[in-house]
């Protein structure tokens, strides 16, 4: 009852909005755009609060922060947090505003130093070399990178401190924009396996039992080395067929030779023809028996056997295919004629042995795996979105997951799968790894870096120097006259295009030149001041656009 009454109470029609209100309602996109600056400011202040929490630093009044408490309240610029008389924004003569070159579409930054070297904060005007331009071009051409908004006007801003002491007080550190080697790569997990062109499985060519196993797992073998001997009745049978065929050939050939001078006079010519046919048939039979043994890996030259007597012939055939140490050994006479050696067809290492003495085997039993481990295959799983940057021959570094050192194996991409995996949707990439020292092992996992770009002299700054305001990446560049006694303590906001992040540093594709000094640790303080001044005058970015 109560439920019914309560539900009845709630079913009250909502008052309809007047149609014009619906019409004027801003779109979602517009609302997001309008609230973006506020969001950015709030996000910045939250970041500052979090940082403060971690470093036991509480947000002081900006006046205390940037100038120290001013003695004379009248000489204080609230907006820029410096004494009014020193404020470069309020007294442009103290530091004239630099010429605004605007947007560089080639490099995606405002005030591009690569086109306008006069914008940099260096005492000597730098020379832009073709190598610097090519380096930026390589980075941009390789793959899409974080874009700056072409209407971001933060580069016009400057952050001023009242004195060196006030900077020290808030703990803003500086870093030199440096040149150092960086590598841009696709990172992918993978597994090492045997080179399938250098791996062989060995089995017996006849059914039988294993007479003796000769090699163990880990043994190094040369091409032709015996891995095991098989005792197979089939071998003995084929050998006796061969002996029989040999004796038939001798018999039929002798007969033919005896009849040849008699043909046409003493005996009819037909008999010679028949004798010739018998000899031919015996030869065919010999050839067949010989071929059957060749198929088992027991080649023999019938001509070599021609001069042997029956005993010698039988002994020769009995020991056919056996290695010299066994064939010439003291017990050679007692050896079975059924023995068939299983030989390796390549140089390598026995990586698997399934054969056991006395075991019954057939032609399907895989007895040994031998692999040449001087080259291994690395199979990497590359994400589909990275696959378009792959090319054959790309240098690859690989480190096993168990590796405690920086030792890496080098290889080159040798195959790229034309399709993605059904289940993982990853693209398989094969890398040939040289392993002459045998350090790498098959079936081990690790991480591969397929190298897309190697820059020996990339421009880098510490990660903490870079700030993203929601539309563009910026750094705070120290004024070139900063350390001069009477010059204003100013950091210039510079728009930058970032590249690779590596070991705590970020590559600057464009926006900074080597030698410039940027605010690094605690530069969030400058960002906070930038946000504060933006808050006063609306969003600095895209202002008035
Ligand atoms: Zn001012
Ligand atoms: Zn440019």
Coordinates of C-alpha atoms and ligand atoms in Angstrom, one line a residue:
X1 CA 0.0 0.0 0.0
X2 CA 2.7 2.4 1.1
X3 CA 4.7 1.6 -2.0
X4 CA 1.8 2.2 -4.3
X5 CA 1.1 5.6 -2.7
X6 CA 4.8 6.6 -2.8
X7 CA 5.1 5.6 -6.4
X8 CA 1.9 7.5 -7.2
X9 CA 3.4 10.6 -5.6
X10 CA 6.4 10.5 -7.8
X11 CA 4.5 10.2 -11.1
X12 CA 4.1 13.9 -11.5
X13 CA 4.6 15.2 -15.0
X14 CA 7.7 17.4 -15.2
X15 CA 6.9 20.9 -16.3
X16 CA 7.7 21.3 -20.0
X17 CA 10.4 23.6 -20.9
X18 CA 9.5 26.4 -23.2
X19 CA 10.6 25.5 -26.8
X20 CA 12.8 28.6 -27.1
X21 CA 14.8 27.4 -24.1
X22 CA 15.4 24.1 -25.8
X23 CA 16.5 25.9 -28.9
X24 CA 19.0 28.0 -27.1
X25 CA 20.5 25.1 -25.1
X26 CA 24.2 24.9 -26.1
X27 CA 25.5 21.8 -27.7
X28 CA 27.6 19.3 -25.6
X29 CA 30.7 20.3 -27.6
X30 CA 30.1 24.0 -26.9
X31 CA 29.6 23.4 -23.2
X32 CA 32.8 21.4 -23.1
X33 CA 34.7 24.1 -24.9
X34 CA 33.3 26.7 -22.6
X35 CA 34.2 24.8 -19.5
X36 CA 37.6 23.6 -20.7
X37 CA 39.6 26.6 -19.4
X38 CA 38.0 26.2 -15.9
X39 CA 38.7 22.6 -16.0
X40 CA 42.3 23.1 -16.9
X41 CA 42.8 25.7 -14.1
X42 CA 41.1 23.4 -11.6
X43 CA 43.2 20.4 -12.8
X44 CA 46.3 22.5 -12.5
X45 CA 45.5 23.6 -9.0
X46 CA 44.6 20.0 -8.0
X47 CA 48.0 18.9 -9.4
X48 CA 49.7 21.6 -7.4
X49 CA 47.9 20.5 -4.3
X50 CA 48.9 16.9 -4.8
X51 CA 52.5 18.0 -5.4
X52 CA 52.3 20.1 -2.3
X53 CA 51.0 17.2 -0.2
X54 CA 53.9 15.1 -1.3
X55 CA 56.6 17.7 -0.7
X56 CA 55.1 19.2 2.4
X57 CA 54.7 22.4 0.6
X58 CA 51.5 24.4 1.0
X59 CA 50.3 27.0 -1.4
X60 CA 51.6 30.3 -0.1
X61 CA 50.2 33.5 -1.3
X62 CA 51.6 34.2 -4.7
X63 CA 52.9 37.5 -3.5
X64 CA 55.0 35.7 -0.8
X65 CA 56.0 33.2 -3.4
X66 CA 57.2 35.4 -6.2
X67 CA 58.3 38.5 -4.4
X68 CA 58.6 37.8 -0.7
X69 CA 56.2 39.9 1.3
X70 CA 56.4 43.4 -0.1
X71 CA 57.3 46.1 2.4
X72 CA 55.5 48.8 0.5
X73 CA 52.0 47.6 -0.4
X74 CA 51.7 50.3 -2.9
X75 CA 54.6 49.1 -5.1
X76 CA 53.1 45.7 -5.8
X77 CA 51.6 44.3 -9.0
X78 CA 49.0 41.8 -7.9
X79 CA 48.5 40.4 -11.3
X80 CA 52.1 39.5 -11.9
X81 CA 53.3 39.1 -8.4
X82 CA 56.3 41.3 -8.5
X83 CA 56.9 44.9 -7.3
X84 CA 55.0 47.2 -9.7
X85 CA 58.2 49.1 -10.5
X86 CA 60.0 45.9 -11.6
X87 CA 57.0 44.4 -13.5
X88 CA 58.0 43.7 -17.1
X89 CA 54.4 43.3 -18.2
X90 CA 53.3 46.6 -16.7
X91 CA 56.5 48.4 -17.8
X92 CA 57.2 46.9 -21.2
X93 CA 60.3 49.2 -21.5
X94 CA 62.0 47.0 -18.8
X95 CA 61.9 44.1 -21.2
X96 CA 60.4 44.7 -24.6
X97 CA 58.0 42.0 -25.8
X98 CA 59.7 39.8 -28.4
X99 CA 58.4 39.9 -32.0
X100 CA 55.6 37.3 -32.4
X101 CA 56.3 35.1 -35.4
X102 CA 53.1 33.0 -34.7
X103 CA 52.5 29.5 -35.8
X104 CA 55.0 27.3 -37.7
X105 CA 53.0 24.7 -39.6
X106 CA 56.1 22.8 -40.5
X107 CA 57.0 22.0 -36.9
X108 CA 53.7 22.5 -35.1
X109 CA 54.9 25.1 -32.6
X110 CA 54.5 28.8 -32.0
X111 CA 57.6 31.1 -32.3
X112 CA 59.6 28.3 -34.0
X113 CA 63.3 28.6 -33.2
X114 CA 64.2 26.5 -36.2
X115 CA 62.9 29.3 -38.5
X116 CA 63.5 32.3 -36.2
X117 CA 66.7 31.6 -34.2
X118 CA 66.4 35.1 -32.7
X119 CA 63.6 33.9 -30.4
X120 CA 65.9 31.7 -28.4
X121 CA 67.3 32.7 -25.0
X122 CA 71.0 32.3 -25.8
X123 CA 73.6 35.1 -25.8
X124 CA 75.0 34.2 -29.2
X125 CA 72.6 33.9 -32.1
X126 CA 72.6 30.2 -33.0
X127 CA 73.1 28.8 -36.5
X128 CA 70.4 26.5 -37.6
X129 CA 72.1 23.7 -39.6
X130 CA 70.5 21.5 -42.2
X131 CA 71.1 18.6 -39.8
X132 CA 68.9 20.2 -37.2
X133 CA 66.1 20.7 -39.7
X134 CA 66.4 17.2 -41.0
X135 CA 66.3 15.8 -37.5
X136 CA 63.0 17.5 -36.8
X137 CA 61.7 16.4 -40.2
X138 CA 62.6 12.8 -39.5
X139 CA 60.8 12.8 -36.2
X140 CA 57.6 14.4 -37.6
X141 CA 57.6 12.2 -40.7
X142 CA 58.0 9.0 -38.9
X143 CA 54.7 8.8 -37.0
X144 CA 51.9 11.1 -35.6
X145 CA 52.9 13.0 -32.5
X146 CA 51.1 15.1 -29.9
X147 CA 49.8 18.2 -31.7
X148 CA 49.7 21.7 -30.4
X149 CA 46.7 23.9 -31.0
X150 CA 47.7 26.5 -33.6
X151 CA 45.8 29.1 -31.6
X152 CA 47.6 28.5 -28.4
X153 CA 48.9 31.9 -27.3
X154 CA 50.7 31.0 -24.2
X155 CA 54.1 31.7 -25.8
X156 CA 53.4 35.4 -25.3
X157 CA 53.4 35.0 -21.6
X158 CA 56.3 35.6 -19.2
X159 CA 56.6 34.6 -15.6
X160 CA 58.6 37.0 -13.4
X161 CA 60.2 36.5 -10.0
X162 CA 61.1 39.4 -7.8
X163 CA 64.6 38.0 -7.0
X164 CA 66.8 35.0 -7.1
X165 CA 66.0 34.4 -3.5
X166 CA 62.3 34.1 -4.2
X167 CA 63.1 31.4 -6.9
X168 CA 65.3 29.5 -4.5
X169 CA 62.6 29.7 -1.9
X170 CA 60.1 27.8 -4.0
X171 CA 62.7 25.3 -5.1
X172 CA 62.4 25.7 -8.8
X173 CA 65.4 23.9 -10.4
X174 CA 66.7 24.5 -13.9
X175 CA 68.1 22.2 -16.5
X176 CA 70.2 22.7 -19.6
X177 CA 68.6 21.8 -22.9
X178 CA 71.1 19.2 -24.1
X179 CA 71.9 17.0 -27.0
X180 CA 72.1 13.3 -26.5
X181 CA 71.4 10.1 -28.4
X182 CA 67.9 8.8 -28.4
X183 CA 66.2 5.8 -29.9
X184 CA 62.6 5.6 -31.1
X185 CA 61.4 2.0 -31.2
X186 CA 58.4 -0.3 -31.2
X187 CA 58.4 -2.3 -28.0
X188 CA 57.0 -5.9 -28.3
X189 CA 57.1 -9.0 -26.3
X190 CA 58.3 -12.2 -27.8
X191 CA 59.8 -15.6 -27.5
X192 CA 63.0 -17.1 -28.8
X193 CA 62.8 -20.3 -30.7
X194 CA 65.0 -22.5 -32.9
X195 CA 65.7 -21.3 -36.4
X196 CA 63.3 -23.7 -38.3
X197 CA 65.7 -23.9 -41.2
X198 CA 68.4 -25.1 -38.9
X199 CA 66.5 -27.7 -36.9
X200 CA 66.0 -31.3 -37.9
X201 CA 64.0 -34.2 -36.4
X202 CA 65.6 -37.7 -36.9
X203 CA 63.8 -41.0 -36.9
X204 CA 64.5 -44.5 -38.1
X205 CA 64.0 -45.3 -41.7
X206 CA 63.0 -48.9 -40.8
X207 CA 61.0 -50.4 -38.0
X208 CA 63.1 -52.2 -35.4
X209 CA 64.7 -51.8 -32.0
X210 CA 67.3 -49.4 -30.9
X211 CA 70.5 -51.3 -30.8
X212 CA 72.6 -48.5 -29.2
X213 CA 72.1 -44.7 -28.5
X214 CA 75.3 -42.8 -29.3
X215 CA 74.4 -39.1 -28.4
X216 CA 72.9 -37.4 -25.5
X217 CA 71.0 -34.1 -25.1
X218 CA 73.5 -31.3 -25.2
X219 CA 76.1 -33.2 -27.3
X220 CA 77.5 -31.3 -30.1
X221 CA 77.3 -33.2 -33.4
X222 CA 78.8 -32.8 -36.9
X223 CA 76.9 -33.5 -40.1
X224 CA 77.1 -37.3 -40.6
X225 CA 77.7 -38.2 -36.9
X226 CA 75.8 -41.3 -35.8
X227 CA 73.1 -40.6 -33.3
X228 CA 71.9 -44.2 -32.7
X229 CA 71.9 -47.6 -34.4
X230 CA 68.7 -49.4 -35.3
X231 CA 68.4 -53.1 -35.5
X232 CA 65.9 -53.7 -38.3
X233 CA 65.1 -57.0 -40.0
X234 CA 64.3 -55.1 -43.1
X235 CA 67.9 -54.0 -43.4
X236 CA 69.2 -57.5 -43.3
X237 CA 66.6 -58.6 -45.9
X238 CA 67.6 -55.8 -48.3
X239 CA 71.3 -56.7 -47.9
X240 CA 70.7 -60.3 -48.8
X241 CA 68.6 -59.3 -51.8
X242 CA 71.6 -57.2 -52.9
X243 CA 74.0 -60.1 -52.4
X244 CA 71.6 -62.3 -54.4
X245 CA 71.3 -59.8 -57.2
X246 CA 75.1 -59.4 -57.3
X247 CA 75.6 -63.2 -57.7
X248 CA 72.9 -63.3 -60.4
X249 CA 74.6 -60.6 -62.3
X250 CA 77.9 -62.4 -62.2
X251 CA 76.2 -65.7 -63.3
X252 CA 74.2 -64.1 -66.1
X253 CA 77.1 -62.0 -67.3
X254 CA 79.5 -65.1 -67.4
X255 CA 76.9 -67.0 -69.3
X256 CA 76.5 -64.2 -71.8
X257 CA 80.3 -64.0 -72.3
X258 CA 80.5 -67.8 -72.8
X259 CA 77.8 -67.8 -75.5
X260 CA 78.8 -64.7 -77.4
X261 CA 81.6 -66.4 -79.6
X262 CA 79.3 -69.4 -80.3
X263 CA 76.3 -67.5 -81.4
X264 CA 75.2 -68.1 -85.1
X265 CA 77.5 -71.1 -85.6
X266 CA 77.4 -73.6 -82.7
X267 CA 74.2 -72.3 -81.1
X268 CA 71.2 -70.5 -82.5
X269 CA 71.4 -66.6 -82.3
X270 CA 68.2 -66.7 -80.3
X271 CA 70.0 -68.2 -77.3
X272 CA 72.4 -65.3 -77.2
X273 CA 69.5 -62.9 -77.3
X274 CA 67.9 -64.7 -74.4
X275 CA 71.2 -64.7 -72.5
X276 CA 71.5 -61.0 -73.0
X277 CA 67.9 -60.5 -71.8
X278 CA 68.7 -62.5 -68.6
X279 CA 71.8 -60.5 -67.9
X280 CA 69.9 -57.2 -68.4
X281 CA 67.2 -58.5 -66.0
X282 CA 69.9 -59.4 -63.4
X283 CA 71.3 -55.9 -63.7
X284 CA 67.9 -54.3 -63.2
X285 CA 67.4 -56.5 -60.1
X286 CA 70.8 -55.4 -58.8
X287 CA 70.0 -51.8 -59.4
X288 CA 66.7 -52.1 -57.6
X289 CA 68.4 -53.8 -54.6
X290 CA 71.1 -51.1 -54.6
X291 CA 68.5 -48.4 -54.7
X292 CA 66.5 -49.8 -51.8
X293 CA 69.7 -49.6 -49.6
X294 CA 70.4 -46.1 -50.8
X295 CA 66.9 -45.1 -49.7
X296 CA 67.9 -46.3 -46.2
X297 CA 71.0 -44.1 -46.3
X298 CA 73.3 -47.0 -47.2
X299 CA 74.9 -46.0 -50.5
X300 CA 77.3 -48.4 -52.2
X301 CA 79.2 -48.5 -55.4
X302 CA 78.6 -51.8 -57.2
X303 CA 81.8 -51.3 -59.2
X304 CA 83.9 -51.3 -56.0
X305 CA 82.4 -54.7 -55.2
X306 CA 83.2 -56.2 -58.6
X307 CA 86.7 -57.6 -57.7
X308 CA 85.7 -59.1 -54.4
X309 CA 85.2 -62.9 -53.8
X310 CA 81.9 -64.2 -52.2
X311 CA 83.3 -64.0 -48.6
X312 CA 84.7 -60.5 -49.0
X313 CA 81.5 -59.4 -50.6
X314 CA 79.3 -60.8 -47.8
X315 CA 81.5 -59.2 -45.1
X316 CA 81.4 -55.8 -47.0
X317 CA 77.7 -55.9 -47.3
X318 CA 77.2 -57.0 -43.7
X319 CA 79.1 -53.9 -42.4
X320 CA 77.6 -51.6 -45.0
X321 CA 77.1 -48.0 -43.7
X322 CA 78.7 -48.7 -40.3
X323 CA 81.3 -46.2 -39.1
X324 CA 84.9 -47.3 -39.4
X325 CA 85.5 -47.8 -35.6
X326 CA 82.7 -50.3 -35.5
X327 CA 83.4 -51.9 -38.9
X328 CA 87.1 -52.4 -38.1
X329 CA 86.6 -53.2 -34.4
X330 CA 87.4 -56.6 -32.8
X331 CA 83.8 -57.6 -32.7
X332 CA 83.0 -56.6 -36.3
X333 CA 82.5 -60.2 -37.3
X334 CA 79.8 -60.8 -34.8
X335 CA 77.8 -57.7 -35.7
X336 CA 74.3 -58.2 -37.1
X337 CA 73.7 -57.3 -40.7
X338 CA 70.5 -55.6 -39.6
X339 CA 72.3 -52.5 -38.2
X340 CA 71.3 -49.2 -39.6
X341 CA 72.9 -45.9 -38.3
X342 CA 70.7 -42.8 -37.8
X343 CA 73.0 -39.9 -38.7
X344 CA 72.7 -36.2 -38.2
X345 CA 72.3 -34.2 -41.4
X346 CA 73.5 -30.9 -39.9
X347 CA 76.1 -29.5 -37.5
X348 CA 74.5 -28.5 -34.2
X349 CA 73.5 -29.7 -30.8
X350 CA 71.2 -32.5 -29.7
X351 CA 68.3 -30.6 -28.2
X352 CA 66.0 -33.6 -27.7
X353 CA 66.5 -37.3 -27.3
X354 CA 63.6 -39.7 -27.1
X355 CA 65.5 -42.8 -28.0
X356 CA 66.3 -45.4 -25.4
X357 CA 68.4 -48.6 -25.8
X358 CA 66.2 -51.6 -26.7
X359 CA 63.1 -49.6 -27.5
X360 CA 60.9 -50.7 -30.3
X361 CA 60.6 -48.0 -32.9
X362 CA 58.8 -47.5 -36.2
X363 CA 59.4 -45.0 -39.0
X364 CA 57.1 -42.5 -37.2
X365 CA 59.1 -42.3 -34.0
X366 CA 61.0 -39.1 -33.7
X367 CA 64.2 -40.2 -32.0
X368 CA 66.4 -37.0 -31.9
X369 CA 66.1 -33.2 -32.5
X370 CA 69.3 -31.5 -33.6
X371 CA 69.4 -27.8 -33.9
X372 CA 72.1 -25.4 -35.0
X373 CA 71.8 -22.8 -32.2
X374 CA 74.3 -20.3 -33.7
X375 CA 71.3 -18.6 -35.1
X376 CA 67.9 -18.4 -33.4
X377 CA 64.5 -17.0 -34.3
X378 CA 62.9 -14.3 -32.2
X379 CA 59.1 -14.1 -32.7
X380 CA 57.7 -10.8 -31.6
X381 CA 54.1 -9.9 -31.2
X382 CA 53.6 -6.4 -32.5
X383 CA 50.4 -4.4 -31.9
X384 CA 48.4 -3.8 -35.1
X385 CA 48.7 0.0 -34.8
X386 CA 52.5 -0.3 -34.7
X387 CA 52.6 -2.8 -37.6
X388 CA 52.5 0.0 -40.3
X389 CA 56.0 1.2 -39.1
X390 CA 57.6 -2.2 -39.7
X391 CA 60.0 -2.9 -42.5
X392 CA 62.3 -5.8 -43.3
X393 CA 65.9 -5.3 -42.1
X394 CA 65.0 -3.1 -39.2
X395 CA 67.5 -3.4 -36.4
X396 CA 66.1 -5.0 -33.3
X397 CA 67.4 -5.3 -29.7
X398 CA 66.2 -8.0 -27.5
X399 CA 66.6 -8.6 -23.8
X400 CA 65.3 -11.7 -22.1
X401 CA 63.0 -11.2 -19.1
X402 CA 65.5 -13.0 -16.8
X403 CA 68.4 -10.8 -17.9
X404 CA 69.7 -8.8 -15.0
X405 CA 72.2 -6.9 -17.1
X406 CA 72.0 -4.5 -20.0
X407 CA 73.3 -7.1 -22.3
X408 CA 71.1 -7.1 -25.4
X409 CA 71.1 -9.2 -28.5
X410 CA 71.0 -7.6 -31.9
X411 CA 69.2 -8.9 -34.9
X412 CA 67.2 -7.8 -37.9
X413 CA 63.6 -8.1 -38.9
X414 CA 63.5 -11.0 -41.4
X415 CA 59.8 -11.6 -41.8
X416 CA 56.5 -9.8 -41.1
X417 CA 53.3 -11.8 -41.0
X418 CA 50.8 -10.7 -43.6
X419 CA 48.0 -11.3 -41.2
X420 CA 47.2 -10.7 -37.5
X421 CA 46.8 -13.5 -35.0
X422 CA 43.2 -14.8 -34.8
X423 CA 43.1 -14.6 -31.0
X424 CA 45.5 -11.9 -29.9
X425 CA 45.1 -9.6 -32.9
X426 CA 48.9 -9.1 -32.8
X427 CA 51.1 -9.2 -35.8
X428 CA 54.0 -11.7 -35.7
X429 CA 57.4 -10.5 -36.6
X430 CA 60.5 -12.7 -36.9
X431 CA 63.9 -11.5 -36.1
X432 CA 67.1 -13.4 -36.8
X433 CA 69.4 -13.4 -33.8
X434 CA 73.0 -14.4 -34.0
X435 CA 73.9 -16.6 -31.0
X436 CA 77.5 -17.7 -31.7
X437 CA 78.3 -17.7 -28.0
X438 CA 75.2 -19.8 -27.1
X439 CA 74.1 -17.2 -24.6
X440 CA 70.5 -17.2 -25.8
X441 CA 68.2 -20.2 -25.3
X442 CA 65.2 -21.3 -27.2
X443 CA 61.8 -21.0 -25.4
X444 CA 62.8 -18.0 -23.4
X445 CA 60.7 -14.8 -23.2
X446 CA 61.7 -11.2 -23.3
X447 CA 61.2 -7.8 -24.8
X448 CA 62.3 -6.6 -28.2
X449 CA 62.8 -3.1 -29.4
X450 CA 62.4 -2.7 -33.1
X451 CA 64.3 0.4 -33.9
X452 CA 62.5 3.0 -36.1
X453 CA 64.8 6.0 -35.6
X454 CA 68.2 6.6 -34.0
X455 CA 69.2 10.1 -33.3
X456 CA 72.7 10.6 -32.1
X457 CA 72.1 14.3 -31.3
X458 CA 68.5 14.7 -30.2
X459 CA 67.5 17.8 -28.2
X460 CA 66.2 16.7 -24.8
X461 CA 65.0 18.2 -21.5
X462 CA 63.9 16.5 -18.3
X463 CA 60.2 15.2 -18.4
X464 CA 59.2 17.5 -15.5
X465 CA 60.2 20.6 -17.6
X466 CA 57.2 20.0 -19.9
X467 CA 53.7 21.0 -19.2
X468 CA 50.5 20.3 -21.1
X469 CA 47.9 22.9 -20.6
X470 CA 45.2 21.1 -22.4
X471 CA 45.9 22.5 -25.8
X472 CA 49.6 22.8 -26.1
X473 CA 52.9 21.6 -24.6
X474 CA 55.0 24.4 -23.0
X475 CA 58.3 24.8 -21.2
X476 CA 59.5 27.8 -19.2
X477 CA 62.8 29.1 -20.7
X478 CA 65.0 31.2 -18.5
X479 CA 65.8 34.6 -19.9
X480 CA 69.3 34.9 -21.3
X481 CA 70.1 37.8 -19.0
X482 CA 68.6 36.2 -16.0
X483 CA 71.9 36.0 -14.0
X484 CA 72.9 39.7 -14.7
X485 CA 72.5 41.7 -11.5
X486 CA 70.0 44.2 -12.7
X487 CA 68.0 42.3 -15.2
X488 CA 64.4 41.1 -14.5
X489 CA 64.2 37.4 -13.3
X490 CA 62.0 36.2 -16.1
X491 CA 61.0 32.9 -17.6
X492 CA 59.5 32.9 -21.1
X493 CA 56.8 30.5 -22.0
X494 CA 57.7 28.5 -25.1
X495 CA 55.6 26.2 -27.1
X496 CA 57.3 22.9 -27.9
X497 CA 56.7 19.8 -29.9
X498 CA 57.6 16.6 -28.1
X499 CA 59.0 13.4 -29.4
X500 CA 60.2 10.3 -27.6
X501 CA 60.3 9.9 -23.8
X502 CA 63.3 7.9 -22.6
X503 CA 64.9 7.5 -19.2
X504 CA 63.3 10.6 -17.6
X505 CA 64.0 12.9 -20.6
X506 CA 61.7 14.0 -23.4
X507 CA 62.9 14.7 -26.9
X508 CA 62.1 18.2 -28.2
X509 CA 61.3 18.0 -31.9
X510 CA 61.0 21.7 -32.2
X511 CA 60.7 24.7 -29.8
X512 CA 64.1 24.6 -28.0
X513 CA 67.7 24.8 -29.0
X514 CA 70.6 23.2 -27.2
X515 CA 72.1 25.5 -24.5
X516 CA 68.8 27.1 -23.5
X517 CA 67.9 26.7 -19.8
X518 CA 64.5 25.6 -18.7
X519 CA 62.7 25.3 -15.4
X520 CA 62.6 21.6 -14.5
X521 CA 62.0 20.4 -10.9
X522 CA 59.1 22.3 -9.3
X523 CA 58.4 24.2 -12.5
X524 CA 54.7 23.4 -11.6
X525 CA 55.0 26.6 -9.6
X526 CA 55.5 28.6 -12.8
X527 CA 52.6 26.8 -14.3
X528 CA 50.4 27.7 -11.4
X529 CA 51.3 31.4 -11.8
X530 CA 50.6 31.1 -15.5
X531 CA 47.2 29.7 -14.7
X532 CA 46.5 32.4 -12.2
X533 CA 47.3 35.2 -14.6
X534 CA 45.2 33.4 -17.3
X535 CA 42.3 33.2 -14.8
X536 CA 42.5 36.9 -14.3
X537 CA 42.2 37.8 -18.0
X538 CA 40.3 34.8 -19.3
X539 CA 42.0 31.9 -20.9
X540 CA 45.5 32.8 -22.2
X541 CA 45.2 30.2 -24.8
X542 CA 43.0 31.0 -27.7
X543 CA 42.2 34.3 -26.2
X544 CA 40.1 36.5 -28.3
X545 CA 39.8 33.9 -31.0
Ligands
LIG1 ZN1 52.4 43.8 -13.6
LIG2 ZN1 59.3 25.6 -37.6

